[in-house]
mmCIF file of C-alpha atoms and ligand atoms in Angstrom:
data_model
loop_
_atom_site.group_PDB
_atom_site.id
_atom_site.type_symbol
_atom_site.label_atom_id
_atom_site.label_comp_id
_atom_site.label_asym_id
_atom_site.label_seq_id
_atom_site.Cartn_x
_atom_site.Cartn_y
_atom_site.Cartn_z
ATOM 1 C CA MET A 1 123.789 129.766 7.126
ATOM 2 C CA ARG A 2 123.167 127.790 10.459
ATOM 3 C CA SER A 3 122.075 130.528 12.754
ATOM 4 C CA ARG A 4 118.447 131.178 13.597
ATOM 5 C CA THR A 5 118.635 134.940 12.946
ATOM 6 C CA PHE A 6 119.985 137.028 10.222
ATOM 7 C CA ARG A 7 123.569 138.506 11.315
ATOM 8 C CA LYS A 8 123.700 142.385 11.053
ATOM 9 C CA THR A 9 127.055 143.778 9.724
ATOM 10 C CA LYS A 10 127.865 146.765 7.531
ATOM 11 C CA GLU A 11 128.066 144.517 4.423
ATOM 12 C CA THR A 12 124.951 142.411 5.132
ATOM 13 C CA ALA A 13 122.666 145.514 6.121
ATOM 14 C CA MET A 14 122.254 146.319 2.341
ATOM 15 C CA LYS A 15 121.033 143.052 1.396
ATOM 16 C CA LYS A 16 117.633 141.480 1.772
ATOM 17 C CA ASN A 17 117.269 138.620 4.165
ATOM 18 C CA ILE A 18 115.929 135.386 2.485
ATOM 19 C CA LEU A 19 115.052 132.245 4.606
ATOM 20 C CA VAL A 20 115.366 129.001 2.439
ATOM 21 C CA LEU A 21 113.132 126.096 3.883
ATOM 22 C CA GLY A 22 114.232 122.706 2.671
ATOM 23 C CA THR A 23 111.561 120.029 2.331
ATOM 24 C CA GLY A 24 113.565 117.268 0.133
ATOM 25 C CA GLY A 25 112.674 116.296 -3.493
ATOM 26 C CA THR A 26 115.078 115.766 -6.671
ATOM 27 C CA ILE A 27 116.514 119.291 -5.938
ATOM 28 C CA ALA A 28 117.886 117.346 -2.603
ATOM 29 C CA GLY A 29 118.392 114.135 -4.632
ATOM 30 C CA ALA A 30 121.320 111.859 -5.159
ATOM 31 C CA ALA A 31 122.004 109.078 -7.809
ATOM 32 C CA ALA A 32 124.825 106.512 -8.048
ATOM 33 C CA SER A 33 126.187 108.329 -11.206
ATOM 34 C CA SER A 34 126.266 111.866 -12.886
ATOM 35 C CA THR A 35 124.455 110.451 -15.754
ATOM 36 C CA ASN A 36 121.620 108.821 -13.979
ATOM 37 C CA THR A 37 118.628 111.139 -13.878
ATOM 38 C CA LEU A 38 115.792 108.432 -13.381
ATOM 39 C CA SER A 39 116.828 106.116 -10.580
ATOM 40 C CA TYR A 40 117.947 108.164 -7.633
ATOM 41 C CA GLN A 41 116.842 108.956 -4.002
ATOM 42 C CA ALA A 42 114.987 112.096 -3.638
ATOM 43 C CA GLY A 43 115.274 114.264 -0.421
ATOM 44 C CA VAL A 44 118.819 113.160 0.982
ATOM 45 C CA ILE A 45 121.019 116.393 0.569
ATOM 46 C CA SER A 46 120.474 118.877 3.389
ATOM 47 C CA ILE A 47 119.383 122.408 2.563
ATOM 48 C CA GLU A 48 122.496 123.850 4.314
ATOM 49 C CA GLN A 49 124.796 121.575 1.960
ATOM 50 C CA ILE A 50 122.639 122.803 -1.126
ATOM 51 C CA LEU A 51 123.103 126.351 -0.160
ATOM 52 C CA GLN A 52 126.822 125.920 0.547
ATOM 53 C CA GLU A 53 127.467 124.562 -2.917
ATOM 54 C CA ILE A 54 125.786 127.775 -4.447
ATOM 55 C CA PRO A 55 128.212 130.767 -2.984
ATOM 56 C CA SER A 56 126.823 133.089 -5.491
ATOM 57 C CA LEU A 57 123.550 133.212 -3.551
ATOM 58 C CA GLN A 58 125.271 135.235 -0.843
ATOM 59 C CA ASP A 59 125.871 137.927 -3.518
ATOM 60 C CA LEU A 60 121.998 138.292 -4.079
ATOM 61 C CA ALA A 61 120.719 138.344 -0.435
ATOM 62 C CA ASN A 62 121.726 137.115 3.047
ATOM 63 C CA VAL A 63 120.579 133.720 2.643
ATOM 64 C CA ARG A 64 119.797 131.270 5.610
ATOM 65 C CA GLY A 65 118.505 127.637 5.452
ATOM 66 C CA ARG A 66 116.502 125.592 7.683
ATOM 67 C CA GLN A 67 115.213 122.062 7.044
ATOM 68 C CA VAL A 68 111.570 121.582 7.813
ATOM 69 C CA ALA A 69 111.198 118.054 6.111
ATOM 70 C CA GLN A 70 113.429 115.597 3.867
ATOM 71 C CA VAL A 71 110.939 113.765 1.706
ATOM 72 C CA ASP A 72 110.029 112.775 -1.665
ATOM 73 C CA SER A 73 107.312 114.854 -2.414
ATOM 74 C CA SER A 74 105.077 111.938 -3.037
ATOM 75 C CA ASP A 75 105.332 111.410 0.693
ATOM 76 C CA MET A 76 104.495 115.197 1.474
ATOM 77 C CA THR A 77 101.610 115.130 4.191
ATOM 78 C CA HIS A 78 99.136 117.452 5.627
ATOM 79 C CA ASP A 79 101.450 117.561 9.017
ATOM 80 C CA ILE A 80 104.338 118.847 7.302
ATOM 81 C CA TRP A 81 101.901 121.533 5.353
ATOM 82 C CA LEU A 82 100.835 122.532 8.800
ATOM 83 C CA THR A 83 104.412 122.886 9.935
ATOM 84 C CA LEU A 84 105.649 124.763 6.947
ATOM 85 C CA VAL A 85 102.867 127.298 6.984
ATOM 86 C CA ARG A 86 103.569 128.093 10.692
ATOM 87 C CA GLU A 87 107.309 128.563 9.995
ATOM 88 C CA ILE A 88 106.486 130.830 7.029
ATOM 89 C CA ASN A 89 104.101 132.804 9.033
ATOM 90 C CA VAL A 90 106.379 133.238 11.830
ATOM 91 C CA ALA A 91 109.429 134.066 9.830
ATOM 92 C CA LEU A 92 107.440 136.672 7.633
ATOM 93 C CA ALA A 93 106.107 138.599 10.783
ATOM 94 C CA GLN A 94 109.846 139.185 11.581
ATOM 95 C CA ALA A 95 110.871 142.620 10.257
ATOM 96 C CA ASP A 96 114.480 141.134 9.450
ATOM 97 C CA VAL A 97 113.119 138.473 7.026
ATOM 98 C CA ASP A 98 112.208 139.779 3.491
ATOM 99 C CA GLY A 99 111.057 136.529 1.624
ATOM 100 C CA VAL A 100 111.024 132.850 1.820
ATOM 101 C CA VAL A 101 111.843 130.097 -0.657
ATOM 102 C CA VAL A 102 110.861 126.516 -0.253
ATOM 103 C CA THR A 103 112.662 123.749 -1.883
ATOM 104 C CA HIS A 104 110.346 120.975 -2.789
ATOM 105 C CA GLY A 105 109.980 117.736 -4.791
ATOM 106 C CA THR A 106 108.190 118.877 -8.153
ATOM 107 C CA ASP A 107 105.444 115.934 -8.025
ATOM 108 C CA THR A 108 103.213 117.668 -5.362
ATOM 109 C CA LEU A 109 104.939 121.046 -5.669
ATOM 110 C CA GLU A 110 101.763 122.651 -7.144
ATOM 111 C CA GLU A 111 99.422 121.453 -4.203
ATOM 112 C CA THR A 112 101.882 122.595 -1.417
ATOM 113 C CA ALA A 113 102.078 126.019 -3.427
ATOM 114 C CA TYR A 114 98.509 126.435 -3.565
ATOM 115 C CA PHE A 115 97.949 125.489 -0.077
ATOM 116 C CA LEU A 116 100.423 127.941 1.129
ATOM 117 C CA ASN A 117 99.030 130.655 -1.304
ATOM 118 C CA LEU A 118 95.863 130.423 0.750
ATOM 119 C CA THR A 119 97.154 130.185 4.188
ATOM 120 C CA VAL A 120 100.339 132.340 4.450
ATOM 121 C CA HIS A 121 99.406 135.678 5.542
ATOM 122 C CA SER A 122 101.931 138.135 4.189
ATOM 123 C CA ARG A 123 102.523 140.258 1.244
ATOM 124 C CA LYS A 124 106.354 139.367 1.281
ATOM 125 C CA PRO A 125 107.377 136.845 -1.621
ATOM 126 C CA VAL A 126 107.171 133.111 -1.076
ATOM 127 C CA VAL A 127 108.734 131.155 -3.830
ATOM 128 C CA LEU A 128 108.486 127.359 -4.338
ATOM 129 C CA VAL A 129 111.340 125.659 -6.285
ATOM 130 C CA GLY A 130 112.457 122.340 -7.305
ATOM 131 C CA ALA A 131 114.343 120.434 -9.812
ATOM 132 C CA MET A 132 113.815 117.660 -12.472
ATOM 133 C CA ARG A 133 117.289 116.256 -12.328
ATOM 134 C CA PRO A 134 119.039 115.305 -9.001
ATOM 135 C CA ALA A 135 121.705 117.422 -7.450
ATOM 136 C CA THR A 136 124.309 114.683 -8.433
ATOM 137 C CA ALA A 137 123.490 114.651 -12.174
ATOM 138 C CA MET A 138 125.382 116.266 -15.181
ATOM 139 C CA SER A 139 123.771 119.641 -16.060
ATOM 140 C CA THR A 140 121.471 119.547 -12.975
ATOM 141 C CA ASP A 141 118.861 122.357 -13.004
ATOM 142 C CA GLY A 142 118.643 122.652 -9.243
ATOM 143 C CA PRO A 143 121.263 125.076 -8.550
ATOM 144 C CA MET A 144 120.085 127.537 -11.389
ATOM 145 C CA ASN A 145 116.523 127.001 -10.347
ATOM 146 C CA LEU A 146 117.365 127.970 -6.538
ATOM 147 C CA TYR A 147 119.387 130.847 -7.771
ATOM 148 C CA ASP A 148 116.384 132.444 -9.632
ATOM 149 C CA ALA A 149 114.129 131.525 -6.744
ATOM 150 C CA VAL A 150 116.385 133.744 -4.411
ATOM 151 C CA VAL A 151 116.432 136.367 -7.041
ATOM 152 C CA LEU A 152 112.714 136.540 -6.964
ATOM 153 C CA ALA A 153 112.267 136.180 -3.189
ATOM 154 C CA ALA A 154 114.623 139.322 -3.005
ATOM 155 C CA SER A 155 112.771 141.345 -5.451
ATOM 156 C CA ASP A 156 110.411 144.159 -4.677
ATOM 157 C CA GLU A 157 108.382 143.132 -7.871
ATOM 158 C CA ALA A 158 107.523 139.810 -6.311
ATOM 159 C CA LEU A 159 105.510 141.505 -3.440
ATOM 160 C CA ASN A 160 101.821 140.827 -3.386
ATOM 161 C CA ARG A 161 101.755 138.420 -6.255
ATOM 162 C CA GLY A 162 100.657 135.366 -4.060
ATOM 163 C CA VAL A 163 103.002 132.396 -3.719
ATOM 164 C CA LEU A 164 105.209 131.903 -6.609
ATOM 165 C CA VAL A 165 106.479 128.771 -8.621
ATOM 166 C CA SER A 166 109.804 129.293 -10.269
ATOM 167 C CA LEU A 167 111.578 126.841 -12.239
ATOM 168 C CA ASN A 168 113.318 126.790 -15.759
ATOM 169 C CA ASP A 169 113.521 130.613 -16.053
ATOM 170 C CA THR A 170 109.674 130.984 -15.661
ATOM 171 C CA ILE A 171 107.466 132.481 -12.891
ATOM 172 C CA ASN A 172 103.976 131.054 -12.342
ATOM 173 C CA SER A 173 101.155 131.662 -10.072
ATOM 174 C CA SER A 174 100.759 128.908 -7.482
ATOM 175 C CA ARG A 175 96.915 128.942 -8.462
ATOM 176 C CA GLU A 176 97.588 128.404 -12.228
ATOM 177 C CA VAL A 177 100.749 126.233 -12.220
ATOM 178 C CA THR A 178 100.867 122.497 -12.974
ATOM 179 C CA LYS A 179 103.395 119.751 -13.585
ATOM 180 C CA THR A 180 102.635 118.809 -17.162
ATOM 181 C CA SER A 181 105.573 116.418 -18.050
ATOM 182 C CA THR A 182 106.847 113.272 -16.123
ATOM 183 C CA SER A 183 110.343 113.834 -16.920
ATOM 184 C CA LEU A 184 111.343 117.052 -19.079
ATOM 185 C CA GLN A 185 112.811 120.146 -17.454
ATOM 186 C CA ASP A 186 110.312 122.310 -18.993
ATOM 187 C CA THR A 187 107.515 120.601 -17.102
ATOM 188 C CA PHE A 188 105.872 123.517 -15.132
ATOM 189 C CA LYS A 189 103.197 125.297 -17.252
ATOM 190 C CA SER A 190 100.378 127.569 -16.460
ATOM 191 C CA PRO A 191 97.877 126.345 -19.178
ATOM 192 C CA GLU A 192 95.863 128.917 -21.052
ATOM 193 C CA LEU A 193 96.463 131.722 -18.662
ATOM 194 C CA GLY A 194 100.321 131.585 -19.141
ATOM 195 C CA TYR A 195 103.272 132.436 -16.748
ATOM 196 C CA LEU A 196 103.369 135.501 -14.774
ATOM 197 C CA GLY A 197 106.856 136.286 -16.249
ATOM 198 C CA TYR A 198 110.399 135.230 -16.686
ATOM 199 C CA ILE A 199 113.708 135.257 -14.617
ATOM 200 C CA LEU A 200 116.553 136.042 -16.975
ATOM 201 C CA GLY A 201 120.290 137.375 -16.291
ATOM 202 C CA GLY A 202 119.358 137.427 -12.381
ATOM 203 C CA GLN A 203 116.406 139.734 -12.974
ATOM 204 C CA PRO A 204 112.678 139.095 -12.877
ATOM 205 C CA TYR A 205 110.346 140.170 -15.803
ATOM 206 C CA PHE A 206 106.810 140.399 -14.655
ATOM 207 C CA TYR A 207 103.704 140.911 -16.882
ATOM 208 C CA ARG A 208 100.713 140.478 -14.735
ATOM 209 C CA TYR A 209 99.097 139.850 -11.210
ATOM 210 C CA PRO A 210 96.999 137.100 -10.206
ATOM 211 C CA ALA A 211 93.301 138.026 -9.915
ATOM 212 C CA ARG A 212 92.101 135.680 -7.378
ATOM 213 C CA ARG A 213 92.433 136.207 -3.489
ATOM 214 C CA HIS A 214 95.577 134.999 -1.846
ATOM 215 C CA THR A 215 97.891 135.266 1.075
ATOM 216 C CA ALA A 216 97.230 138.351 3.105
ATOM 217 C CA ASP A 217 93.743 138.652 1.875
ATOM 218 C CA SER A 218 92.903 135.028 2.381
ATOM 219 C CA LEU A 219 90.475 134.331 5.261
ATOM 220 C CA PHE A 220 91.885 130.633 5.711
ATOM 221 C CA GLU A 221 93.618 130.327 8.951
ATOM 222 C CA VAL A 222 95.273 126.948 9.800
ATOM 223 C CA ASP A 223 98.171 127.990 12.302
ATOM 224 C CA SER A 224 96.295 126.653 15.053
ATOM 225 C CA LEU A 225 94.885 123.577 13.510
ATOM 226 C CA LYS A 226 96.222 120.174 14.309
ATOM 227 C CA GLU A 227 94.594 118.339 11.293
ATOM 228 C CA LEU A 228 92.792 119.210 8.148
ATOM 229 C CA PRO A 229 89.356 117.735 6.909
ATOM 230 C CA GLN A 230 89.538 114.436 5.019
ATOM 231 C CA THR A 231 88.907 115.364 1.436
ATOM 232 C CA GLU A 232 89.244 112.744 -1.226
ATOM 233 C CA ILE A 233 89.512 112.888 -5.298
ATOM 234 C CA ILE A 234 87.670 110.502 -7.259
ATOM 235 C CA TYR A 235 88.387 110.082 -11.133
ATOM 236 C CA SER A 236 85.613 109.489 -14.041
ATOM 237 C CA TYR A 237 85.964 106.819 -16.805
ATOM 238 C CA VAL A 238 84.028 104.835 -19.024
ATOM 239 C CA GLY A 239 82.026 102.196 -17.020
ATOM 240 C CA ALA A 240 82.973 103.790 -13.653
ATOM 241 C CA GLY A 241 80.896 102.003 -10.763
ATOM 242 C CA ARG A 242 79.679 103.715 -7.379
ATOM 243 C CA GLY A 243 81.682 101.314 -5.050
ATOM 244 C CA ILE A 244 84.668 103.564 -4.771
ATOM 245 C CA ILE A 245 82.454 106.552 -3.621
ATOM 246 C CA ASP A 246 80.469 104.565 -1.118
ATOM 247 C CA ALA A 247 83.907 103.284 0.230
ATOM 248 C CA VAL A 248 85.297 106.902 0.673
ATOM 249 C CA VAL A 249 82.184 108.099 2.220
ATOM 250 C CA ALA A 250 82.437 105.160 4.561
ATOM 251 C CA SER A 251 85.842 105.901 5.456
ATOM 252 C CA GLY A 252 84.590 109.163 6.816
ATOM 253 C CA ALA A 253 85.491 111.801 4.004
ATOM 254 C CA LYS A 254 83.847 115.233 4.574
ATOM 255 C CA GLY A 255 84.410 116.370 1.021
ATOM 256 C CA ILE A 256 84.886 114.783 -2.482
ATOM 257 C CA VAL A 257 86.381 116.295 -5.596
ATOM 258 C CA TYR A 258 84.850 114.304 -8.639
ATOM 259 C CA ALA A 259 87.200 114.701 -11.464
ATOM 260 C CA GLY A 260 84.542 114.552 -14.162
ATOM 261 C CA LEU A 261 84.252 114.473 -17.926
ATOM 262 C CA GLY A 262 84.725 117.609 -20.180
ATOM 263 C CA ASN A 263 82.842 120.531 -18.152
ATOM 264 C CA GLY A 264 82.564 118.281 -15.140
ATOM 265 C CA GLY A 265 80.079 115.829 -16.510
ATOM 266 C CA ILE A 266 79.250 112.777 -14.260
ATOM 267 C CA PRO A 267 78.053 109.375 -15.376
ATOM 268 C CA ALA A 268 74.418 108.558 -14.051
ATOM 269 C CA PRO A 269 75.226 105.937 -11.583
ATOM 270 C CA ILE A 270 78.034 108.192 -10.125
ATOM 271 C CA GLN A 271 75.604 110.940 -9.987
ATOM 272 C CA LYS A 272 73.205 108.817 -7.785
ATOM 273 C CA ALA A 273 76.140 107.827 -5.571
ATOM 274 C CA LEU A 274 77.369 111.348 -5.053
ATOM 275 C CA ALA A 275 73.682 112.618 -4.446
ATOM 276 C CA ASP A 276 73.583 109.994 -1.728
ATOM 277 C CA ALA A 277 76.841 111.145 -0.489
ATOM 278 C CA ARG A 278 75.693 114.792 -0.385
ATOM 279 C CA ALA A 279 72.531 113.428 1.457
ATOM 280 C CA LYS A 280 74.816 112.271 4.267
ATOM 281 C CA GLY A 281 76.378 115.829 4.490
ATOM 282 C CA VAL A 282 79.380 115.221 2.258
ATOM 283 C CA VAL A 283 80.297 118.366 0.120
ATOM 284 C CA ILE A 284 80.810 117.272 -3.564
ATOM 285 C CA VAL A 285 82.837 119.522 -5.939
ATOM 286 C CA ARG A 286 82.666 118.839 -9.666
ATOM 287 C CA SER A 287 86.098 119.459 -11.415
ATOM 288 C CA SER A 288 87.266 117.922 -14.532
ATOM 289 C CA ARG A 289 89.856 115.487 -15.811
ATOM 290 C CA ALA A 290 90.315 117.794 -19.055
ATOM 291 C CA SER A 291 93.564 119.611 -18.555
ATOM 292 C CA SER A 292 92.243 123.276 -18.874
ATOM 293 C CA GLY A 293 89.075 125.183 -19.003
ATOM 294 C CA ILE A 294 86.253 126.110 -16.582
ATOM 295 C CA VAL A 295 83.739 123.761 -14.939
ATOM 296 C CA THR A 296 80.845 126.096 -15.015
ATOM 297 C CA ARG A 297 78.148 126.119 -12.412
ATOM 298 C CA ASN A 298 75.054 124.482 -13.584
ATOM 299 C CA GLY A 299 76.659 123.625 -16.810
ATOM 300 C CA ALA A 300 76.908 119.774 -17.254
ATOM 301 C CA LEU A 301 74.724 119.261 -14.328
ATOM 302 C CA ASP A 302 72.075 121.151 -12.298
ATOM 303 C CA ASP A 303 74.535 121.884 -9.258
ATOM 304 C CA ASP A 304 71.469 123.885 -7.634
ATOM 305 C CA ALA A 305 69.272 120.847 -7.467
ATOM 306 C CA PHE A 306 71.887 118.230 -6.479
ATOM 307 C CA GLY A 307 73.544 120.714 -4.038
ATOM 308 C CA PHE A 308 77.120 120.368 -5.760
ATOM 309 C CA VAL A 309 79.839 123.029 -6.241
ATOM 310 C CA ALA A 310 81.614 123.787 -9.383
ATOM 311 C CA ALA A 311 85.454 123.919 -9.228
ATOM 312 C CA ASP A 312 85.952 126.830 -11.394
ATOM 313 C CA ASN A 313 89.097 126.289 -13.520
ATOM 314 C CA LEU A 314 90.981 124.407 -10.438
ATOM 315 C CA ASN A 315 92.383 121.076 -11.636
ATOM 316 C CA PRO A 316 91.160 118.393 -9.109
ATOM 317 C CA GLN A 317 94.350 118.455 -6.821
ATOM 318 C CA LYS A 318 94.031 122.259 -6.382
ATOM 319 C CA ALA A 319 90.265 121.960 -5.993
ATOM 320 C CA ARG A 320 90.895 119.405 -3.216
ATOM 321 C CA VAL A 321 93.130 122.050 -1.461
ATOM 322 C CA LEU A 322 90.613 124.541 -1.754
ATOM 323 C CA LEU A 323 87.801 122.104 -0.653
ATOM 324 C CA MET A 324 89.723 121.079 2.455
ATOM 325 C CA LEU A 325 90.240 124.689 3.769
ATOM 326 C CA ALA A 326 86.711 125.588 2.987
ATOM 327 C CA LEU A 327 85.643 122.803 4.905
ATOM 328 C CA THR A 328 87.586 124.502 8.085
ATOM 329 C CA GLN A 329 85.049 127.370 7.658
ATOM 330 C CA SER A 330 81.727 125.855 6.618
ATOM 331 C CA ASN A 331 80.053 122.634 5.072
ATOM 332 C CA ASP A 332 77.460 124.879 3.296
ATOM 333 C CA PRO A 333 77.849 124.205 -0.523
ATOM 334 C CA SER A 334 76.705 127.652 -1.439
ATOM 335 C CA LEU A 335 79.361 129.491 0.785
ATOM 336 C CA ILE A 336 81.883 126.856 -0.583
ATOM 337 C CA GLN A 337 80.685 127.819 -4.046
ATOM 338 C CA ASP A 338 81.639 131.553 -3.250
ATOM 339 C CA PHE A 339 85.159 130.383 -2.103
ATOM 340 C CA PHE A 340 85.659 128.915 -5.638
ATOM 341 C CA ARG A 341 84.439 132.157 -7.213
ATOM 342 C CA THR A 342 87.009 134.089 -4.992
ATOM 343 C CA TYR A 343 90.129 132.064 -4.484
HETATM 344 C C1 LIG B 1 109.737 114.388 -5.835
HETATM 345 O O1 LIG B 1 108.724 114.903 -6.095
HETATM 346 O O2 LIG B 1 110.072 114.621 -4.400
HETATM 347 C C2 LIG B 1 110.377 113.526 -6.724
HETATM 348 C C3 LIG B 1 110.416 114.205 -7.976
HETATM 349 C C4 LIG B 1 110.989 115.526 -8.181
HETATM 350 O O3 LIG B 1 111.292 116.264 -7.358
HETATM 351 O O4 LIG B 1 111.202 116.005 -9.418
#
């Protein structure tokens, strides 16, 4: 499992070649006892060791691992994202790599998945997977989740469905999925729009394709970038003041996602602060702190008059990913609004 290329023998030639990139998380986590599922260290077990402990993976495909990072996903960075997407694009351009699985902490998994959905340029399967229980726990969910992710990455049915997220027997679109529970295994859901399918008995069952543009059809190209534009999220609440917005603008932010109220509503003093930020060239995207639904353009606010962008149905953390990538292309709010309608 350590070699850089897939070895070709009569036996391996019949199977798909799947590269598993390790980035850490609870799936690579260890606790002092098998009953401890809350206090443990994430990102300590190597991807090679994880793969060696699931020999049945090699029945599914020729599986090879590579460690890209070893972090708790709360420490995921833009630098790791840029490394990861380059590794994936290089790997999937090779004829002898059929799919990629990324092991990842669950806390920011949805953001990494959506980032890759917009920046990987391939129709081959890319699947993100994690676990809610550390690898040392009794009934850990990691090995079965990883087994299912390899099933998916090796499946022709997963081609051209964008970057997928698979945990707990379900298949989700990276654009739609979100972590909904702090601690339950059944935490990843795609609110309102639902799962793309299920994995049961070592077989994927798909029911639909994502409708928004992704991967091979995405225009976002980050392979040669050294950094991504500074973009921040600010959350709404009763009595919110403008100080935090002014501080974010002063820190050099190029874009702000405002997690507004209901249909992206913004309290009056904040509207003024965001309008001032816009006048300084900062791109403002209205998202919502409500957990589902669309923020409609010119709905709760006159976006045309303010020069703001409506986030469609992206949650604030995914709206920030798209805004950051949009800012690599343009800072024109009307063009960025088109991106939010398209991706
Ligand atoms: C993390 O996100 O790295 C820790 C939590 C998890 O993986 O479930």
